[in-house]
Short mmCIF file of C-alpha atoms in Angstrom, two decimals:
data_model
loop_
_atom_site.label_atom_id
_atom_site.label_comp_id
_atom_site.label_asym_id
_atom_site.label_seq_id
_atom_site.Cartn_x
_atom_site.Cartn_y
_atom_site.Cartn_z
CA UNK A 1 -5.36 6.31 17.50
CA UNK A 2 -4.97 4.37 20.83
CA UNK A 3 -7.58 2.08 20.73
CA UNK A 4 -7.16 1.62 16.97
CA UNK A 5 -3.82 0.23 17.92
CA UNK A 6 -4.72 -2.17 20.71
CA UNK A 7 -6.85 -3.52 17.86
CA UNK A 8 -3.98 -4.04 15.20
CA UNK A 9 -1.65 -5.37 18.12
CA UNK A 10 -3.89 -7.78 19.41
CA UNK A 11 -4.18 -8.71 16.41
CA UNK A 12 -0.81 -9.23 15.47
CA UNK A 13 -0.07 -11.10 18.50
CA UNK A 14 -3.03 -13.61 18.49
CA UNK A 15 -1.59 -14.40 14.51
CA UNK A 16 2.16 -14.71 16.32
CA UNK A 17 0.86 -17.04 18.78
CA UNK A 18 -1.38 -18.86 16.23
CA UNK A 19 2.08 -19.27 14.10
CA UNK A 20 4.27 -20.53 17.50
CA UNK A 21 1.31 -23.09 18.17
CA UNK A 22 0.05 -21.08 20.75
CA UNK A 23 -3.86 -21.53 20.66
CA UNK A 24 -5.26 -20.73 23.73
CA UNK A 25 -2.93 -16.87 23.08
CA UNK A 26 -4.76 -16.60 19.83
CA UNK A 27 -7.88 -17.26 20.16
CA UNK A 28 -7.61 -14.58 23.88
CA UNK A 29 -6.00 -11.86 21.69
CA UNK A 30 -8.40 -12.48 18.85
CA UNK A 31 -11.43 -12.31 21.03
CA UNK A 32 -9.82 -8.77 22.69
CA UNK A 33 -9.71 -7.74 19.16
CA UNK A 34 -12.69 -8.18 18.34
CA UNK A 35 -14.37 -6.66 21.43
CA UNK A 36 -12.14 -3.31 20.75
CA UNK A 37 -13.05 -3.51 17.50
CA UNK A 38 -17.35 -3.24 18.43
CA UNK A 39 -16.19 -0.74 20.46
CA UNK A 40 -14.39 0.99 17.87
CA UNK A 41 -17.36 1.42 15.66
CA UNK A 42 -20.01 2.03 18.28
CA UNK A 43 -17.93 5.27 19.39
CA UNK A 44 -16.62 6.56 16.12
CA UNK A 45 -18.74 5.67 13.36
CA UNK A 46 -20.92 8.51 12.31
CA UNK A 47 -23.84 7.18 10.49
CA UNK A 48 -25.32 10.61 9.21
CA UNK A 49 -22.32 11.34 7.30
CA UNK A 50 -20.72 7.59 6.38
CA UNK A 51 -17.53 8.09 8.00
CA UNK A 52 -15.72 7.83 10.99
CA UNK A 53 -15.30 10.52 13.77
CA UNK A 54 -15.03 13.84 12.34
CA UNK A 55 -15.31 12.25 9.15
CA UNK A 56 -11.65 13.69 7.76
CA UNK A 57 -8.43 11.75 6.10
CA UNK A 58 -7.33 10.73 8.99
CA UNK A 59 -9.90 9.33 10.55
CA UNK A 60 -11.26 7.33 7.33
CA UNK A 61 -8.03 5.78 6.31
CA UNK A 62 -6.80 4.88 9.68
CA UNK A 63 -10.46 3.04 9.78
CA UNK A 64 -9.47 1.38 6.44
CA UNK A 65 -6.15 0.15 6.94
CA UNK A 66 -7.33 -1.03 10.24
CA UNK A 67 -9.90 -3.29 8.66
CA UNK A 68 -12.34 -2.63 10.98
CA UNK A 69 -15.10 -1.33 8.81
CA UNK A 70 -18.06 -3.51 7.98
CA UNK A 71 -18.43 -4.55 4.64
CA UNK A 72 -21.76 -3.30 3.89
CA UNK A 73 -20.55 0.14 4.94
CA UNK A 74 -16.76 0.11 3.60
CA UNK A 75 -18.21 2.01 -0.23
CA UNK A 76 -19.50 4.44 1.75
CA UNK A 77 -16.08 5.48 3.95
CA UNK A 78 -13.62 5.28 0.59
CA UNK A 79 -16.27 7.88 -0.70
CA UNK A 80 -15.98 9.44 2.51
CA UNK A 81 -11.93 9.12 2.43
CA UNK A 82 -12.04 10.85 -1.44
CA UNK A 83 -14.67 13.44 -0.92
CA UNK A 84 -12.15 14.98 2.23
CA UNK A 85 -8.73 14.57 -0.15
CA UNK A 86 -11.05 16.51 -3.16
CA UNK A 87 -11.95 19.19 -0.47
CA UNK A 88 -8.82 19.76 0.30
CA UNK A 89 -7.32 20.04 -3.41
CA UNK A 90 -6.33 17.37 -3.35
CA UNK A 91 -3.98 17.26 -0.89
CA UNK A 92 -3.58 15.93 2.74
CA UNK A 93 -4.52 17.22 6.07
CA UNK A 94 -2.71 14.50 7.59
CA UNK A 95 0.41 14.80 10.15
CA UNK A 96 2.97 11.84 11.26
CA UNK A 97 0.21 9.44 12.26
CA UNK A 98 -2.04 9.18 8.99
CA UNK A 99 -0.15 10.42 6.37
CA UNK A 100 0.76 6.51 5.46
CA UNK A 101 -2.63 5.65 5.53
CA UNK A 102 -4.18 8.00 3.41
CA UNK A 103 -1.77 6.88 0.30
CA UNK A 104 -1.79 3.63 0.79
CA UNK A 105 -5.32 3.35 1.49
CA UNK A 106 -6.50 5.53 -1.94
CA UNK A 107 -4.21 3.04 -3.83
CA UNK A 108 -5.46 -0.48 -2.44
CA UNK A 109 -9.32 0.73 -2.94
CA UNK A 110 -8.72 2.09 -6.47
CA UNK A 111 -7.68 5.74 -6.43
CA UNK A 112 -4.37 5.21 -6.89
CA UNK A 113 -3.77 7.82 -9.23
CA UNK A 114 -5.63 10.22 -6.21
CA UNK A 115 -2.98 8.85 -4.03
CA UNK A 116 -0.19 9.73 -6.63
CA UNK A 117 -1.49 13.19 -7.43
CA UNK A 118 -1.57 13.55 -3.59
CA UNK A 119 2.29 12.58 -3.66
CA UNK A 120 3.23 14.86 -6.68
CA UNK A 121 1.75 18.02 -5.46
CA UNK A 122 4.07 21.19 -5.73
CA UNK A 123 1.97 23.62 -3.23
CA UNK A 124 1.51 23.69 0.77
CA UNK A 125 1.15 20.89 2.06
CA UNK A 126 3.46 18.53 0.51
CA UNK A 127 6.37 16.63 0.01
CA UNK A 128 7.04 19.28 -2.91
CA UNK A 129 6.25 22.20 -1.33
CA UNK A 130 9.23 21.07 0.80
CA UNK A 131 11.50 21.01 -1.93
CA UNK A 132 10.64 24.21 -3.57
CA UNK A 133 11.26 25.69 -0.54
CA UNK A 134 15.21 24.09 -0.21
CA UNK A 135 14.30 21.26 1.72
CA UNK A 136 17.58 18.47 1.30
CA UNK A 137 15.73 16.34 4.23
CA UNK A 138 12.16 16.34 5.42
CA UNK A 139 10.97 18.51 7.85
CA UNK A 140 9.54 17.93 10.92
CA UNK A 141 6.28 19.95 9.64
CA UNK A 142 4.61 20.98 5.98
CA UNK A 143 5.21 24.66 6.79
CA UNK A 144 8.56 26.13 6.13
CA UNK A 145 9.10 27.19 10.21
CA UNK A 146 12.59 28.18 12.01
CA UNK A 147 13.50 28.30 15.15
CA UNK A 148 11.38 26.90 18.31
CA UNK A 149 8.79 26.28 15.20
CA UNK A 150 10.40 23.58 13.67
CA UNK A 151 12.32 21.55 16.09
CA UNK A 152 13.79 19.90 13.18
CA UNK A 153 14.56 19.60 10.05
CA UNK A 154 15.30 16.01 8.79
CA UNK A 155 12.76 14.14 11.07
CA UNK A 156 11.37 10.78 9.41
CA UNK A 157 7.95 11.31 10.58
CA UNK A 158 6.50 11.75 7.05
CA UNK A 159 9.26 9.35 4.89
CA UNK A 160 6.03 6.97 4.79
CA UNK A 161 5.62 8.49 1.26
CA UNK A 162 9.05 6.07 0.83
CA UNK A 163 7.26 2.78 1.92
CA UNK A 164 4.61 3.41 -0.70
CA UNK A 165 6.59 4.24 -3.56
CA UNK A 166 7.77 0.75 -3.12
CA UNK A 167 5.43 -0.84 -1.95
CA UNK A 168 2.83 0.42 -4.58
CA UNK A 169 4.95 1.71 -7.16
CA UNK A 170 7.61 -0.96 -7.24
CA UNK A 171 4.92 -3.35 -5.80
CA UNK A 172 7.61 -5.27 -3.43
CA UNK A 173 5.26 -6.26 -0.31
CA UNK A 174 6.05 -9.51 1.60
CA UNK A 175 3.33 -12.33 1.87
CA UNK A 176 1.02 -12.79 5.59
CA UNK A 177 1.67 -16.36 4.23
CA UNK A 178 5.30 -16.66 4.48
CA UNK A 179 6.38 -14.21 6.80
CA UNK A 180 9.70 -12.38 6.30
CA UNK A 181 10.15 -12.47 2.53
CA UNK A 182 9.71 -16.23 2.55
CA UNK A 183 6.91 -15.44 0.52
CA UNK A 184 6.84 -12.70 -1.76
CA UNK A 185 3.83 -10.30 -3.51
CA UNK A 186 4.90 -8.32 -6.66
CA UNK A 187 1.82 -6.31 -7.12
CA UNK A 188 2.99 -2.58 -9.21
CA UNK A 189 0.63 0.19 -9.77
CA UNK A 190 0.66 1.91 -13.16
CA UNK A 191 0.11 5.35 -12.02
CA UNK A 192 -0.05 9.12 -13.13
CA UNK A 193 2.47 9.72 -16.29
CA UNK A 194 4.69 7.27 -14.80
CA UNK A 195 6.40 5.41 -17.63
CA UNK A 196 8.85 3.12 -15.53
CA UNK A 197 9.35 2.40 -11.65
CA UNK A 198 12.49 0.74 -10.41
CA UNK A 199 12.71 -0.81 -7.24
CA UNK A 200 14.47 -3.06 -4.77
CA UNK A 201 14.60 -4.60 -1.31
CA UNK A 202 17.05 -6.26 0.34
CA UNK A 203 15.68 -9.09 2.36
CA UNK A 204 17.01 -12.26 4.77
CA UNK A 205 16.72 -14.27 1.46
CA UNK A 206 18.48 -11.94 -0.85
CA UNK A 207 17.52 -9.07 -2.99
CA UNK A 208 13.90 -8.80 -4.88
CA UNK A 209 14.18 -6.21 -7.26
CA UNK A 210 10.99 -4.94 -9.47
CA UNK A 211 10.62 -2.97 -12.41
CA UNK A 212 8.59 -2.30 -14.60
CA UNK A 213 8.62 -0.22 -18.37
CA UNK A 214 5.69 0.56 -20.74
CA UNK A 215 6.96 0.80 -24.67
CA UNK A 216 4.56 1.78 -26.67
CA UNK A 217 1.72 -0.11 -26.21
CA UNK A 218 3.49 -2.71 -24.21
CA UNK A 219 4.59 -2.93 -20.81
CA UNK A 220 7.43 -4.80 -19.16
CA UNK A 221 7.93 -6.31 -15.89
CA UNK A 222 11.06 -7.82 -14.59
CA UNK A 223 11.13 -9.72 -11.19
CA UNK A 224 13.58 -10.87 -9.61
CA UNK A 225 13.27 -13.74 -6.82
CA UNK A 226 15.65 -15.03 -4.50
CA UNK A 227 16.61 -19.15 -3.83
CA UNK A 228 14.16 -20.50 -1.72
CA UNK A 229 11.66 -17.76 -1.89
CA UNK A 230 8.65 -18.10 -3.86
CA UNK A 231 6.47 -14.92 -5.21
CA UNK A 232 3.12 -14.02 -6.17
CA UNK A 233 3.17 -11.60 -9.04
CA UNK A 234 0.35 -9.33 -10.84
CA UNK A 235 0.37 -8.45 -14.13
CA UNK A 236 -1.98 -5.83 -15.34
CA UNK A 237 -4.14 -7.91 -17.77
CA UNK A 238 -7.31 -8.45 -18.72
CA UNK A 239 -6.29 -11.82 -20.65
CA UNK A 240 -3.43 -14.22 -19.36
CA UNK A 241 -3.31 -15.20 -22.88
CA UNK A 242 -2.18 -11.90 -23.86
CA UNK A 243 0.58 -12.25 -21.35
CA UNK A 244 4.23 -13.30 -22.42
CA UNK A 245 7.09 -14.51 -20.02
CA UNK A 246 10.72 -14.67 -21.61
CA UNK A 247 9.22 -15.13 -25.02
CA UNK A 248 6.70 -17.66 -24.43
CA UNK A 249 2.83 -17.80 -23.37
CA UNK A 250 3.27 -17.23 -19.61
CA UNK A 251 1.02 -19.52 -18.45
CA UNK A 252 3.34 -22.45 -20.04
CA UNK A 253 6.32 -20.75 -19.38
CA UNK A 254 8.88 -22.56 -17.47
CA UNK A 255 8.72 -22.22 -13.34
CA UNK A 256 5.29 -19.99 -13.95
CA UNK A 257 2.22 -21.15 -12.49
CA UNK A 258 -1.03 -19.33 -13.82
CA UNK A 259 -3.46 -18.43 -10.36
CA UNK A 260 -6.29 -16.14 -11.92
CA UNK A 261 -7.55 -13.79 -13.28
CA UNK A 262 -9.63 -11.03 -11.59
CA UNK A 263 -10.16 -6.78 -11.37
CA UNK A 264 -8.10 -6.61 -14.70
CA UNK A 265 -4.98 -8.72 -12.86
CA UNK A 266 -3.36 -11.82 -14.13
CA UNK A 267 -1.61 -13.53 -11.04
CA UNK A 268 0.76 -15.99 -11.31
CA UNK A 269 3.07 -18.19 -8.92
CA UNK A 270 6.76 -18.13 -9.26
CA UNK A 271 9.56 -20.01 -7.63
CA UNK A 272 13.08 -18.41 -7.33
CA UNK A 273 14.96 -16.68 -10.45
CA UNK A 274 14.66 -13.98 -12.97
CA UNK A 275 11.67 -13.42 -15.45
CA UNK A 276 10.20 -10.73 -17.51
CA UNK A 277 6.81 -10.62 -18.26
CA UNK A 278 5.16 -8.99 -21.98
CA UNK A 279 1.81 -7.26 -22.51
CA UNK A 280 -0.14 -5.14 -24.06
CA UNK A 281 -1.95 -1.84 -22.61
CA UNK A 282 -4.45 0.00 -23.42
#
């Protein structure tokens, strides 16, 4: 974990230095991240199993999150992660450090429905298990222990599921090309048996809202973008011609610019304002 976070922090410092025009520092810390990435892969990659370290949920999801996995090994690592989750009955085997990465990496790499299943389990270990055993706050451990065995019954470390709900179900994330939510990405995932999601985030520029609802064979996606910002919106549709915004073909709507179509998503760029997209769903 320490080696991984050294890579992560060095990348962040490099990016910050570049934003500040400190090109020597950007190069220095970028080179450090590259060296440590090589060491990480040399130490922890296990060719025999097609994964990292002990090939469990934590190691593989963390490596994917860090972006250290070589492209030619990425599919192997994702498959190993999925296999580990299935081998544990579609439950987590993670604790405070890597629970976050399992849910996010499953969704990112095309296994969002599996992430949703993990997040909504009701048997041990899961958040649903906590609820079923009387929890009104997050426990420090998955087990329903008391006394010295459970130091805290109100602990934030398993709370990353809330972040996942906002980022993947609600679809609200900051765009790295416009830090601080100057630019926004709206990319909701339609997962499991959900028929609607409503979310909002109070950014420095104002409240960002994203809500979607399935209405029969149609999807409605409403987005509010604050003033002095812009957003990239992903609409789950195979063809831009099937997407409408405020009753008009989206590509022709005011303030909406079609970017591209890829992987079952149509991307639009919009400025500040309120938007309502509709498209047919399968």
